[in-house]
Short mmCIF file of C-alpha atoms in Angstrom, two decimals:
data_model
loop_
_atom_site.label_atom_id
_atom_site.label_comp_id
_atom_site.label_asym_id
_atom_site.label_seq_id
_atom_site.Cartn_x
_atom_site.Cartn_y
_atom_site.Cartn_z
CA UNK V 1 0.16 0.18 -0.20
CA UNK V 2 0.82 3.78 -0.54
CA UNK V 3 2.71 5.47 2.49
CA UNK V 4 0.20 7.59 4.39
CA UNK V 5 1.26 11.59 4.75
CA UNK V 6 1.03 13.51 7.69
CA UNK V 7 -1.89 16.19 7.35
CA UNK V 8 -3.16 19.06 9.20
CA UNK V 9 -5.36 22.30 9.06
CA UNK V 10 -1.79 24.18 9.55
CA UNK V 11 -0.01 22.26 7.00
CA UNK V 12 -2.89 22.68 4.02
CA UNK V 13 -3.00 26.80 5.50
CA UNK V 14 0.59 27.16 4.34
CA UNK V 15 0.41 24.91 1.32
CA UNK V 16 -2.17 27.44 -0.29
CA UNK V 17 -0.42 30.46 1.18
CA UNK V 18 3.22 29.32 -0.31
CA UNK V 19 1.47 28.41 -4.06
CA UNK V 20 1.03 31.81 -5.03
CA UNK V 21 5.06 32.13 -4.54
CA UNK V 22 6.01 28.94 -6.56
CA UNK V 23 5.72 30.57 -10.15
CA UNK V 24 8.30 33.29 -9.32
CA UNK V 25 10.13 31.83 -6.38
CA UNK V 26 10.02 27.87 -7.40
CA UNK V 27 9.62 25.15 -4.47
CA UNK V 28 11.77 26.61 -2.63
CA UNK V 29 12.74 28.03 0.92
CA UNK V 30 12.40 31.54 -0.02
CA UNK V 31 8.64 30.62 -1.11
CA UNK V 32 7.73 29.07 1.79
CA UNK V 33 9.06 32.09 3.64
CA UNK V 34 6.84 34.23 1.61
CA UNK V 35 3.86 32.14 2.58
CA UNK V 36 4.85 32.54 5.96
CA UNK V 37 4.48 36.07 5.82
CA UNK V 38 1.54 36.47 4.25
CA UNK V 39 -0.09 33.84 7.22
CA UNK V 40 1.69 35.96 9.46
CA UNK V 41 3.77 33.52 10.71
CA UNK V 42 7.64 33.31 11.55
CA UNK V 43 10.19 31.28 9.26
CA UNK V 44 11.00 28.57 11.31
CA UNK V 45 7.18 27.67 11.26
CA UNK V 46 8.31 26.15 8.18
CA UNK V 47 10.73 23.35 9.61
CA UNK V 48 8.36 22.56 11.98
CA UNK V 49 5.41 22.10 9.64
CA UNK V 50 7.88 20.67 6.56
CA UNK V 51 11.16 19.04 8.52
CA UNK V 52 12.07 17.95 4.93
CA UNK V 53 11.98 21.06 3.44
CA UNK V 54 10.32 22.08 -0.32
CA UNK V 55 9.82 18.50 -1.24
CA UNK V 56 8.11 17.68 1.52
CA UNK V 57 5.50 20.41 1.05
CA UNK V 58 5.45 19.79 -2.61
CA UNK V 59 4.36 16.38 -1.99
CA UNK V 60 2.11 17.52 0.83
CA UNK V 61 0.54 19.75 -1.91
CA UNK V 62 0.31 17.04 -4.32
CA UNK V 63 -1.95 15.17 -1.88
CA UNK V 64 -3.82 18.11 -0.56
CA UNK V 65 -4.94 18.78 -4.69
CA UNK V 66 -6.27 14.84 -4.51
CA UNK V 67 -8.18 15.74 -1.49
CA UNK V 68 -9.71 18.51 -3.41
CA UNK V 69 -11.01 16.48 -6.28
CA UNK V 70 -12.49 14.08 -4.22
CA UNK V 71 -14.23 16.17 -2.18
CA UNK V 72 -15.55 18.17 -5.06
CA UNK V 73 -16.68 15.87 -6.86
CA UNK V 74 -18.76 14.21 -4.34
CA UNK V 75 -20.14 17.80 -3.25
CA UNK V 76 -21.00 18.34 -7.32
CA UNK V 77 -21.91 14.99 -7.75
CA UNK V 78 -19.54 15.01 -11.04
CA UNK V 79 -19.82 11.14 -10.90
CA UNK V 80 -23.21 10.14 -9.79
CA UNK V 81 -24.76 8.00 -12.61
CA UNK V 82 -21.98 7.12 -14.53
CA UNK V 83 -20.33 3.94 -15.50
CA UNK V 84 -16.35 3.47 -14.25
CA UNK V 85 -14.74 4.72 -17.07
CA UNK V 86 -17.01 8.07 -17.60
CA UNK V 87 -16.24 8.38 -13.79
CA UNK V 88 -12.46 7.99 -14.50
CA UNK V 89 -13.00 10.59 -16.76
CA UNK V 90 -14.93 13.00 -14.93
CA UNK V 91 -12.33 13.11 -12.14
CA UNK V 92 -9.28 13.28 -14.19
CA UNK V 93 -10.86 16.24 -16.14
CA UNK V 94 -11.29 17.89 -12.80
CA UNK V 95 -7.97 17.55 -11.29
CA UNK V 96 -6.77 19.24 -14.49
CA UNK V 97 -9.85 21.99 -14.09
CA UNK V 98 -8.24 22.45 -10.42
CA UNK V 99 -4.68 22.51 -11.35
CA UNK V 100 -5.46 25.57 -14.04
CA UNK V 101 -4.59 28.48 -12.14
CA UNK V 102 -1.29 26.63 -10.58
CA UNK V 103 -0.22 25.69 -14.33
CA UNK V 104 3.65 26.71 -13.43
CA UNK V 105 3.67 25.44 -10.34
CA UNK V 106 3.03 22.14 -11.69
CA UNK V 107 5.33 22.70 -14.51
CA UNK V 108 7.89 23.36 -11.57
CA UNK V 109 6.76 20.39 -9.57
CA UNK V 110 7.23 18.37 -12.25
CA UNK V 111 10.83 19.01 -12.84
CA UNK V 112 11.73 19.07 -9.34
CA UNK V 113 10.30 15.09 -9.01
CA UNK V 114 11.96 14.51 -12.13
CA UNK V 115 15.14 14.51 -10.28
CA UNK V 116 16.92 11.50 -9.63
CA UNK V 117 17.17 12.24 -5.95
CA UNK V 118 13.27 13.01 -5.75
CA UNK V 119 12.79 9.71 -7.41
CA UNK V 120 10.53 8.21 -3.90
CA UNK V 121 8.47 11.27 -3.36
CA UNK V 122 7.61 11.67 -7.37
CA UNK V 123 6.63 7.81 -7.04
CA UNK V 124 4.24 8.35 -3.77
CA UNK V 125 2.70 11.56 -5.18
CA UNK V 126 1.96 9.88 -8.65
CA UNK V 127 0.47 6.26 -6.71
CA UNK V 128 -1.28 8.41 -4.20
CA UNK V 129 -3.22 10.58 -7.09
CA UNK V 130 -3.82 7.31 -8.94
CA UNK V 131 -5.08 5.77 -6.02
CA UNK V 132 -7.11 9.20 -5.09
CA UNK V 133 -8.86 9.13 -8.51
CA UNK V 134 -9.87 5.25 -8.19
CA UNK V 135 -11.29 5.78 -4.42
CA UNK V 136 -13.12 8.93 -5.68
CA UNK V 137 -14.85 6.24 -8.89
CA UNK V 138 -15.58 4.28 -6.20
CA UNK V 139 -12.95 1.22 -6.34
CA UNK V 140 -12.98 -1.16 -3.26
CA UNK V 141 -10.73 -3.66 -4.47
CA UNK V 142 -8.35 -5.66 -2.32
CA UNK V 143 -6.73 -7.86 -4.84
CA UNK V 144 -3.97 -7.99 -7.29
CA UNK V 145 -5.98 -5.67 -9.26
CA UNK V 146 -5.61 -3.01 -6.87
CA UNK V 147 -2.46 -2.72 -7.83
CA UNK V 148 -2.85 -3.50 -11.84
CA UNK V 149 -5.66 -0.73 -11.97
CA UNK V 150 -3.54 1.73 -9.74
CA UNK V 151 -0.44 1.49 -12.18
CA UNK V 152 -2.43 1.66 -15.44
CA UNK V 153 -3.92 5.14 -14.26
CA UNK V 154 -1.08 6.09 -13.34
CA UNK V 155 0.70 5.80 -16.72
CA UNK V 156 -2.45 7.36 -17.95
CA UNK V 157 -2.49 10.27 -16.04
CA UNK V 158 1.05 11.19 -16.61
CA UNK V 159 0.45 11.20 -20.43
CA UNK V 160 -2.15 13.48 -19.81
CA UNK V 161 -0.76 15.34 -17.57
CA UNK V 162 2.56 16.00 -20.06
CA UNK V 163 0.11 16.86 -22.89
CA UNK V 164 -1.67 19.22 -20.69
CA UNK V 165 1.23 21.55 -20.06
CA UNK V 166 1.86 22.19 -22.99
CA UNK V 167 -1.68 22.85 -23.66
CA UNK V 168 -2.82 26.79 -24.39
CA UNK V 169 -6.31 25.24 -25.57
CA UNK V 170 -9.08 27.53 -23.94
CA UNK V 171 -11.19 25.34 -21.47
CA UNK V 172 -8.14 22.80 -21.75
CA UNK V 173 -10.00 21.52 -24.91
CA UNK V 174 -6.63 20.02 -26.32
CA UNK V 175 -5.81 17.95 -23.15
CA UNK V 176 -9.73 16.54 -22.46
CA UNK V 177 -9.70 15.19 -26.39
CA UNK V 178 -6.22 14.02 -25.48
CA UNK V 179 -7.63 12.10 -22.69
CA UNK V 180 -10.59 10.79 -24.19
CA UNK V 181 -8.37 9.44 -26.99
CA UNK V 182 -6.06 7.68 -24.29
CA UNK V 183 -9.34 6.23 -22.36
CA UNK V 184 -10.53 4.63 -25.85
CA UNK V 185 -6.66 3.55 -26.41
CA UNK V 186 -6.25 1.68 -23.29
CA UNK V 187 -9.69 0.29 -23.26
CA UNK V 188 -9.20 -1.50 -26.91
CA UNK V 189 -6.18 -2.61 -25.52
CA UNK V 190 -7.61 -4.58 -22.53
CA UNK V 191 -10.58 -6.27 -24.92
CA UNK V 192 -7.70 -7.38 -27.23
CA UNK V 193 -6.05 -8.63 -24.13
CA UNK V 194 -8.96 -10.15 -22.56
CA UNK V 195 -7.53 -8.89 -19.34
CA UNK V 196 -9.75 -10.12 -16.97
CA UNK V 197 -9.64 -7.34 -14.19
CA UNK V 198 -9.52 -4.48 -16.83
CA UNK V 199 -9.09 -1.10 -15.60
CA UNK V 200 -11.23 2.07 -15.84
CA UNK V 201 -11.25 2.37 -19.20
CA UNK V 202 -12.27 -1.11 -20.36
CA UNK V 203 -14.75 -1.39 -17.52
CA UNK V 204 -18.16 -0.78 -18.80
#
């Protein structure tokens, strides 16, 4: 299973306060200090909330974004009455929609997590997002399919996110079209492969 991440209102508040400073300052202690100033807190609070520094804050931001996605989907009923493939599509579209105001922060996050020494936090954040999407879609599996579904979705989301970062179309239209093509392609591959526990795109 995926390692749990520490959560608290104080950590969430610092994440949200730091985020507007990331485009200019990156995922750095300077950005964290700027966020703390906005909160009226001294800079040393950063070390108590995020002992591993900016990478820890970034990892927690990804977790917070996953929670925001799940909470919004539940509150607005975005997956109600949908089959599993459409639930996955709706949740991934929502994840991109909520990330849109923070595109540069996402870009910088991808670059930071791509560094070799950040391989572990990168793997954890990707795994948590895949798990959050499946959980919000209603998946309750506890067998081998739990892993295969998340691994498949992880690869799909990574390709969509890379496309989205270069997409300047209004309303992310091209990214959503790409998402639909990737889901359809995955469904065709799964049908040809005759998988016994197919992931989202193959289920109806």
